Short mmCIF file of C-alpha atoms in Angstrom, two decimals:
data_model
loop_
_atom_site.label_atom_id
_atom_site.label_comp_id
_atom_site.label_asym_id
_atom_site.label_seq_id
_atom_site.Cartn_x
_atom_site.Cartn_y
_atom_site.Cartn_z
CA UNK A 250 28.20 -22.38 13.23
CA UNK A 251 31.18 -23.46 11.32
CA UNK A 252 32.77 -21.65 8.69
CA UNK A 253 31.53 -24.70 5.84
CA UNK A 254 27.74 -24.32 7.47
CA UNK A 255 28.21 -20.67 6.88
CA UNK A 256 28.96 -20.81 3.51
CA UNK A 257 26.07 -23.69 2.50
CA UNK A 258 23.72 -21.48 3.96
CA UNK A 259 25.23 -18.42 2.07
CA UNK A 260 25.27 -20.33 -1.15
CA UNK A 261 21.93 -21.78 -0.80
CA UNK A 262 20.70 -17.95 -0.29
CA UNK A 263 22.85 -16.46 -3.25
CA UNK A 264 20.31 -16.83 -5.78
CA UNK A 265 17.12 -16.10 -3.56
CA UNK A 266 18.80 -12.80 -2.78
CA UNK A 267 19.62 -12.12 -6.65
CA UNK A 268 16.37 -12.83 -7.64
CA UNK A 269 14.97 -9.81 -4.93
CA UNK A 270 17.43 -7.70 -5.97
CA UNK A 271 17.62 -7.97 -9.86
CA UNK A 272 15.42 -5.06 -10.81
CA UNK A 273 17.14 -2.94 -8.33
CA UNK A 274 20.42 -3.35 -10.32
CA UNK A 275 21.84 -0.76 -12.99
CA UNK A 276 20.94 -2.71 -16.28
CA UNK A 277 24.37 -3.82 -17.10
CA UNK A 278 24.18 -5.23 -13.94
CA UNK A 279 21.06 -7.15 -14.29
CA UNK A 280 22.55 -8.60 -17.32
CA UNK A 281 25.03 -10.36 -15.40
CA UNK A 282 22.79 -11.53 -12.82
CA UNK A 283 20.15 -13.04 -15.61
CA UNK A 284 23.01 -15.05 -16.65
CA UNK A 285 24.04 -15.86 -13.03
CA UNK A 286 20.11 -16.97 -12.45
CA UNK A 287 20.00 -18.99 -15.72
CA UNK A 288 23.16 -21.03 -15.40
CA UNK A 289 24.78 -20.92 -12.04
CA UNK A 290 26.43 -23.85 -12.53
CA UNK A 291 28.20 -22.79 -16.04
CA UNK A 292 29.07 -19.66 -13.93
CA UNK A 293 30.64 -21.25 -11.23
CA UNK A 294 33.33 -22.56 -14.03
CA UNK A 295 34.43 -19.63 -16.26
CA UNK A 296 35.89 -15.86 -15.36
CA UNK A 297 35.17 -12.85 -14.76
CA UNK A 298 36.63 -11.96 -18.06
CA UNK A 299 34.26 -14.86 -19.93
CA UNK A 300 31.04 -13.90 -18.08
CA UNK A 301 31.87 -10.08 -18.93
CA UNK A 302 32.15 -11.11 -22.34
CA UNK A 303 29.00 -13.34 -22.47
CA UNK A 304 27.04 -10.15 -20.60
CA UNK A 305 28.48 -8.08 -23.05
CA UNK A 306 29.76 -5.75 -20.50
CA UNK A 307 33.14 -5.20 -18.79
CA UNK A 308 35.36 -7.26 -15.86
CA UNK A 309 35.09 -3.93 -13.96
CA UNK A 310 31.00 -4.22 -14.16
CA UNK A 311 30.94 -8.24 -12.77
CA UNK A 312 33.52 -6.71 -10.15
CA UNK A 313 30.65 -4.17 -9.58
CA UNK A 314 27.29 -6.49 -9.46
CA UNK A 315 29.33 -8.72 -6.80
CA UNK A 316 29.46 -5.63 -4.41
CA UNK A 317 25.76 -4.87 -5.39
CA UNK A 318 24.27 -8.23 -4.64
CA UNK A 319 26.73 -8.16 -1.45
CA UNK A 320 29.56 -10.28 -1.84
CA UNK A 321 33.58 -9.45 -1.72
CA UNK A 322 34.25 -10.31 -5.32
CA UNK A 323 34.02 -12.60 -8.41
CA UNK A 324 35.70 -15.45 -6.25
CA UNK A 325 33.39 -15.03 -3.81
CA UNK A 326 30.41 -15.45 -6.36
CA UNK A 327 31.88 -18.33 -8.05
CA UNK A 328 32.31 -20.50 -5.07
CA UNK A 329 29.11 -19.85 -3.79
CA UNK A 330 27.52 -20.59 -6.98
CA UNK A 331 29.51 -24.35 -6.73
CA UNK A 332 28.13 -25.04 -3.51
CA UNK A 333 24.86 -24.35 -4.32
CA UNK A 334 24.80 -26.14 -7.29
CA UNK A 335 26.71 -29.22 -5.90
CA UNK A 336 23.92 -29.39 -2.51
CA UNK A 337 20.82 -28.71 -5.08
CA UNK A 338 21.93 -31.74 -7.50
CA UNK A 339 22.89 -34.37 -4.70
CA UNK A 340 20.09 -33.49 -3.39
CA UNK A 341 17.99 -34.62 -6.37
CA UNK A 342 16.35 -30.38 -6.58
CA UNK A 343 16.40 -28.09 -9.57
CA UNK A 344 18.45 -25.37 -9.77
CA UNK A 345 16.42 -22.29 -8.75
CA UNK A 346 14.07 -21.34 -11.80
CA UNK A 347 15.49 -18.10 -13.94
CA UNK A 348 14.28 -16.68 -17.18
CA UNK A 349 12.32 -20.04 -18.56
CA UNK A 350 9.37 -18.94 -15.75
CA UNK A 351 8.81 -15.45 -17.10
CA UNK A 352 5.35 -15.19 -18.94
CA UNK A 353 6.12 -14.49 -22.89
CA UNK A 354 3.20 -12.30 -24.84
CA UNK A 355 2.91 -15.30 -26.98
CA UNK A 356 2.75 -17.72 -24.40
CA UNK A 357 -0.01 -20.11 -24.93
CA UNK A 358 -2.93 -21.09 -21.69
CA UNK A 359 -0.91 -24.21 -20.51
CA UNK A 360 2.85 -23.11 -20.31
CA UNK A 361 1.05 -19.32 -18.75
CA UNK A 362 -1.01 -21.81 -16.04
CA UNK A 363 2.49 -23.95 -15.59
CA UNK A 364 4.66 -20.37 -15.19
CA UNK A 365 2.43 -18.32 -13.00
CA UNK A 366 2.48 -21.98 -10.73
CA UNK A 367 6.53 -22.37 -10.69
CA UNK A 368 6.80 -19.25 -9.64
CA UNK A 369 4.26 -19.19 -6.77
CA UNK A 370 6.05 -22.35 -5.91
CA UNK A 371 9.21 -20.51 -6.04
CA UNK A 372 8.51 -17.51 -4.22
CA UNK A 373 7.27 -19.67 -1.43
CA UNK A 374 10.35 -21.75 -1.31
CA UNK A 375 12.16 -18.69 -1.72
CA UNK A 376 10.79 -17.34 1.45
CA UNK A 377 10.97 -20.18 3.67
CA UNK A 378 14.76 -20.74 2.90
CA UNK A 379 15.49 -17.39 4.09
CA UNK A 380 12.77 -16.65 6.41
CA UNK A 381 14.67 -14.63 9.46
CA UNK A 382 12.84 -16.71 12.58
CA UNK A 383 14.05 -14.47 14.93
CA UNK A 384 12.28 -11.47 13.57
CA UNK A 385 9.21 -13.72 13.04
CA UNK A 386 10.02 -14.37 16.75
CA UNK A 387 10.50 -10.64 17.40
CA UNK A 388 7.13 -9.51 16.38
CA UNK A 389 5.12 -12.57 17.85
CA UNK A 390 6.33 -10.86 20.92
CA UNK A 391 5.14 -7.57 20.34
CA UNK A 392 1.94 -8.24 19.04
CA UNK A 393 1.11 -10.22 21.87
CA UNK A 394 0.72 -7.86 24.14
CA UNK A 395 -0.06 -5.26 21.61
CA UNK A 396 -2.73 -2.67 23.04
CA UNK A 397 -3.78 -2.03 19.34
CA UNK A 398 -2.75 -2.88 15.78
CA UNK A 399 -2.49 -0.59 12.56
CA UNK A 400 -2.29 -2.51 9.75
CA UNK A 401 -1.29 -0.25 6.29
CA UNK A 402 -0.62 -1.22 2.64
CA UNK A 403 -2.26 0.08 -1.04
CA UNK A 404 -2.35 -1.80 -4.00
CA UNK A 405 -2.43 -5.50 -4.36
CA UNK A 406 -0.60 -5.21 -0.81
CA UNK A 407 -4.05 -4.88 0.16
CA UNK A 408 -5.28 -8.16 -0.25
CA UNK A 409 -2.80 -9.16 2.25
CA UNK A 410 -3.44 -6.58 4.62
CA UNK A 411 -7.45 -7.38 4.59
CA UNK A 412 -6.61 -10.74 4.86
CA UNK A 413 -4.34 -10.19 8.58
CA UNK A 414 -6.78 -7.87 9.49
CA UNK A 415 -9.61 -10.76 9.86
CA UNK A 416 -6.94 -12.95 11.39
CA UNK A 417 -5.42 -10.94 14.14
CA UNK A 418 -9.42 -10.01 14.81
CA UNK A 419 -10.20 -13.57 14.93
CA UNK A 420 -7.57 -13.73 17.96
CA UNK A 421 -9.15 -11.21 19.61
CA UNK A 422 -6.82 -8.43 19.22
CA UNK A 423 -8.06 -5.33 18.47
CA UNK A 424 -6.61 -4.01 14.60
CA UNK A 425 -7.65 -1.83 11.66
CA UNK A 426 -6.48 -2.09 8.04
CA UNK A 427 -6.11 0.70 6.42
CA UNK A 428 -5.41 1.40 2.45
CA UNK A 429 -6.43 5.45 2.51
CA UNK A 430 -3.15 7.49 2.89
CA UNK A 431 -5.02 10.26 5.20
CA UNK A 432 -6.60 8.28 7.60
CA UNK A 433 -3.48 5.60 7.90
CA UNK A 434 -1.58 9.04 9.21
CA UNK A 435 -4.44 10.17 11.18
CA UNK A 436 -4.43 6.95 12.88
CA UNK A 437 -1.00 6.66 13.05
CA UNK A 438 -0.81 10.08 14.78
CA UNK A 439 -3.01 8.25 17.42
CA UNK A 440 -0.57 5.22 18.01
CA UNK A 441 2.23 4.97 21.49
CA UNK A 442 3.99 3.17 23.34
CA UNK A 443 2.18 -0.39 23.67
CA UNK A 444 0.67 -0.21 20.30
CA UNK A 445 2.09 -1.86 17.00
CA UNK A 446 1.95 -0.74 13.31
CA UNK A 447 2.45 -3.09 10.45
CA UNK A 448 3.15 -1.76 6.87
CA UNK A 449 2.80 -4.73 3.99
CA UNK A 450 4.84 -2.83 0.70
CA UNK A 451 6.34 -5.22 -1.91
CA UNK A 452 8.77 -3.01 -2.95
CA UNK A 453 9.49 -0.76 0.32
CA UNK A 454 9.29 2.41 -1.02
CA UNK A 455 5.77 3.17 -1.37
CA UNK A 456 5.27 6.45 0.30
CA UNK A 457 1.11 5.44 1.46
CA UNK A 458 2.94 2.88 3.88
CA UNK A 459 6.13 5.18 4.38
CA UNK A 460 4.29 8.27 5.74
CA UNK A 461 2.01 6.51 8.22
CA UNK A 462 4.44 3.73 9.50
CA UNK A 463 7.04 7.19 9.97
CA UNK A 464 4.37 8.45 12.36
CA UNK A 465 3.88 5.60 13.94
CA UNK A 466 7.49 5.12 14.55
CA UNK A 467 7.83 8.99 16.00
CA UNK A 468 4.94 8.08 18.35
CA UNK A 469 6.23 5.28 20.29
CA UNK A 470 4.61 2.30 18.45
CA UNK A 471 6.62 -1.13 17.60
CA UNK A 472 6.73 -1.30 13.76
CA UNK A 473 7.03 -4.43 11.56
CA UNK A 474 7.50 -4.82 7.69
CA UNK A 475 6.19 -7.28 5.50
CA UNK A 476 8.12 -6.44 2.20
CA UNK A 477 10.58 -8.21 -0.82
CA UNK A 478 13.05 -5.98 -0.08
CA UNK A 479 15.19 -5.68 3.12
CA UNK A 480 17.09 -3.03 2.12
CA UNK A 481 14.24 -0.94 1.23
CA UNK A 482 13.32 2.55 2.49
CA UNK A 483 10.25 0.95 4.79
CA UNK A 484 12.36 -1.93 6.22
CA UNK A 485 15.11 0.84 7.06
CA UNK A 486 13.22 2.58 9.05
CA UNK A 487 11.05 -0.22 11.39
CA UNK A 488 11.80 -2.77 14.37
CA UNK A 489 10.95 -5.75 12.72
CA UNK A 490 11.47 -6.75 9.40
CA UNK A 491 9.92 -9.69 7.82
CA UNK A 492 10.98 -10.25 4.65
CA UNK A 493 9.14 -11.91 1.85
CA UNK A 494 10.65 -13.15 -1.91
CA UNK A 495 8.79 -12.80 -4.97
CA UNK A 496 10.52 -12.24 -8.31
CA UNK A 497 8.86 -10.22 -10.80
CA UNK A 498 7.86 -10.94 -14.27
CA UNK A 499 9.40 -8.13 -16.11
CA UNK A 500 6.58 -8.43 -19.16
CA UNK A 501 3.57 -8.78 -17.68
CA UNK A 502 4.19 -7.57 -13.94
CA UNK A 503 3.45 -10.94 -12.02
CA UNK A 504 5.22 -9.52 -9.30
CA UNK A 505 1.71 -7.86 -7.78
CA UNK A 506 0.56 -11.58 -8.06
CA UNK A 507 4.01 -13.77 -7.20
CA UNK A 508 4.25 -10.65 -4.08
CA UNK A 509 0.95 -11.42 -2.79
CA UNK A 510 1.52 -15.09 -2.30
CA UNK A 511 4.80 -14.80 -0.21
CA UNK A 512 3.17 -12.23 1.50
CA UNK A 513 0.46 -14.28 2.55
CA UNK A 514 2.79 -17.18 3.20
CA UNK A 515 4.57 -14.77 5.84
CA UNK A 516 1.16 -13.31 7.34
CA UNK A 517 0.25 -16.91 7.48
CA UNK A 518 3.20 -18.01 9.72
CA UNK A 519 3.09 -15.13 11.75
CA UNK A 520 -0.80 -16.26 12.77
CA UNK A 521 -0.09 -19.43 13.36
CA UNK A 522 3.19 -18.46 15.44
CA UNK A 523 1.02 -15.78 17.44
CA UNK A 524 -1.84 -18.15 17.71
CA UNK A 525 0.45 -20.92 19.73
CA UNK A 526 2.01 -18.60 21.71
CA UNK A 527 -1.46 -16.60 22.92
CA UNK A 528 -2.35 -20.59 24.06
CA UNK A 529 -5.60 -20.47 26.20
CA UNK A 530 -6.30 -17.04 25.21
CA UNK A 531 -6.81 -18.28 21.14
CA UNK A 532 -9.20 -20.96 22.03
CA UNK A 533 -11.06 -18.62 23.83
CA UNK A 534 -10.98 -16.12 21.26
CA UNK A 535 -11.64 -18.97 18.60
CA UNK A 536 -14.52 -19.89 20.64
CA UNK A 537 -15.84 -16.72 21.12
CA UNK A 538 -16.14 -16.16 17.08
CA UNK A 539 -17.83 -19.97 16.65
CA UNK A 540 -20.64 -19.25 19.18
CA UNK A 541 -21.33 -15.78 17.64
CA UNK A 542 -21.32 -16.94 13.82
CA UNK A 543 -23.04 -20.19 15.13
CA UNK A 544 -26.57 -18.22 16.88
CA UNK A 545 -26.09 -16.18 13.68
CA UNK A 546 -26.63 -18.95 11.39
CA UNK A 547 -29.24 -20.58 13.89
CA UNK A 548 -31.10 -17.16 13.72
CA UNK A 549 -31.49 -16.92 10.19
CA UNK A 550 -32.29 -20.46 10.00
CA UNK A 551 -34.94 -20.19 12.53
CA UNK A 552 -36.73 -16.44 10.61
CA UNK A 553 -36.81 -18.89 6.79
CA UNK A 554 -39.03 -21.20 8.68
CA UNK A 555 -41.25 -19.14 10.25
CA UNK A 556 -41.62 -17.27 7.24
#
């Protein structure tokens, strides 16, 4: 990869990060990095000094959020914010969507049903330009020849969990979801060498998916993470991290709901990848499921006219 490729795909990642990482930041930081978000390509053009001033906060603070959002420095920031902007517009695309997508209290039904849809949009797009393939790779692998699967997450994580659940089941393998703290550790207490656990946590720190994937870990299983933040507690501590981006909507929380979709886009992806690479074995398994559901339905079909 050449140094210019490097940079593109740094650039093109900048704001995708920044997004992830905004309510992580001190809150002069964030202050920067909402103006970053809403007019990267004014940003590229002025100072340190002029974006300090326009942040209302100090050269020594910009200095600061570059280090937090992991560049070098302001110059660093800057040119990465040019090439991004320059690829984006001759390439006919939007700059990625900042402040105008947050849901206002006084928003009225359309611009709410246009907002919550630029941002699923975004998250999605978020996530597939900087979707890590070889970790999506990396746990196709291991679940393939997983002996079980623990599946844990709590809150409106847990939609995404029930919804792998039924489709690693519908492959054949043989997993449990869990969303009860006690009986993801008793489980996980259970777990070895050949087995696989999978915590789904938006933010990475919640301690129902920390405890029981900790377990898991100690007992020999392969552990994956679905979660928005790759630096987070729960992707520090597992094999495989899979990393999802979702920004939150400070106001009204849309983060449980913007989450939930880039979750599901990654679960999605990693049942289709696992699917291909089982081959014979997922027809068989998919086969296995239509006969069963189909002398279900012919059952019940057969009892309403006999009766």
């Amino acid at each position: 990869m050449t140094t210019e490729t490097t940079a593109e795909s740094s650039a093109e990642t900048l704001l995708v990060r920044l997004r992830g990482l905004l309510p992580t930041l001190a809150e002069s930081e964030r202050a920067v990095g909402r103006l970053v978000l809403d007019q990267p390509a004014e940003i590229a053009r002025v100072g340190i000094s002029e974006l300090a001033r326009r942040a209302g906060t100090s050269a020594t603070t910009v200095t600061r959020f570059c280090r937090s959002i992991g560049l070098n420095g302001y110059q660093e920031l800057r040119l990465l914010l040019a090439v991004a902007g320059y690829k984006q517009e001759a390439a006919g695309r939007q700059l990625p969507i900042g402040a105008e997508a947050e849901i206002a209290a006084d928003d009225p039904l359309p611009a709410i049903t246009r907002k919550i849809a630029i941002a699923s949009q975004q998250a999605i797009q978020d996530t597939l330009e900087t979707f890590d393939i070889s970790a999506l790779a990396g746990a196709v692998e291991v679940l393939a020849t997983a002996r079980k699967v623990d599946i844990y997450g709590v809150g409106s994580s847990d939609v995404v969990v029930a919804d792998l659940h039924h489709k690693l089941s519908h492959l054949g393998l043989i997993a449990v979801a869990y969303s009860d703290v006690h009986r993801s550790i008793a489980s996980a207490a259970h777990l070895g060498e050949g087995d696989v656990a999978i915590g789904v946590s938006h933010s990475g720190r919640t301690t129902e998916v920390l405890d029981p994937m900790r377990v898991a870990a100690e007992r020999g299983a392969k552990t994956i993470a679905v979660t928005n933040y790759p630096h987070s507690p729960l992707a520090s501590q597992v094999d495989i991290v899979l990393a999802s981006a979702g920004q939150e909507d400070v106001l009204f929380r849309t983060g449980a709901t913007v989450s939930r979709i880039a979750q599901l886009y990654v679960t999605d992806c990693l049942f289709v990848a696992l699917a291909q690479h089982r081959g014979e074995q997922t027809w068989a398994a998919f086969e296995q499921v239509h006969q069963a559901v189909s002398s279900r339905t012919g059952e019940r079909a057969r009892s309403r006219r006999t009766n």
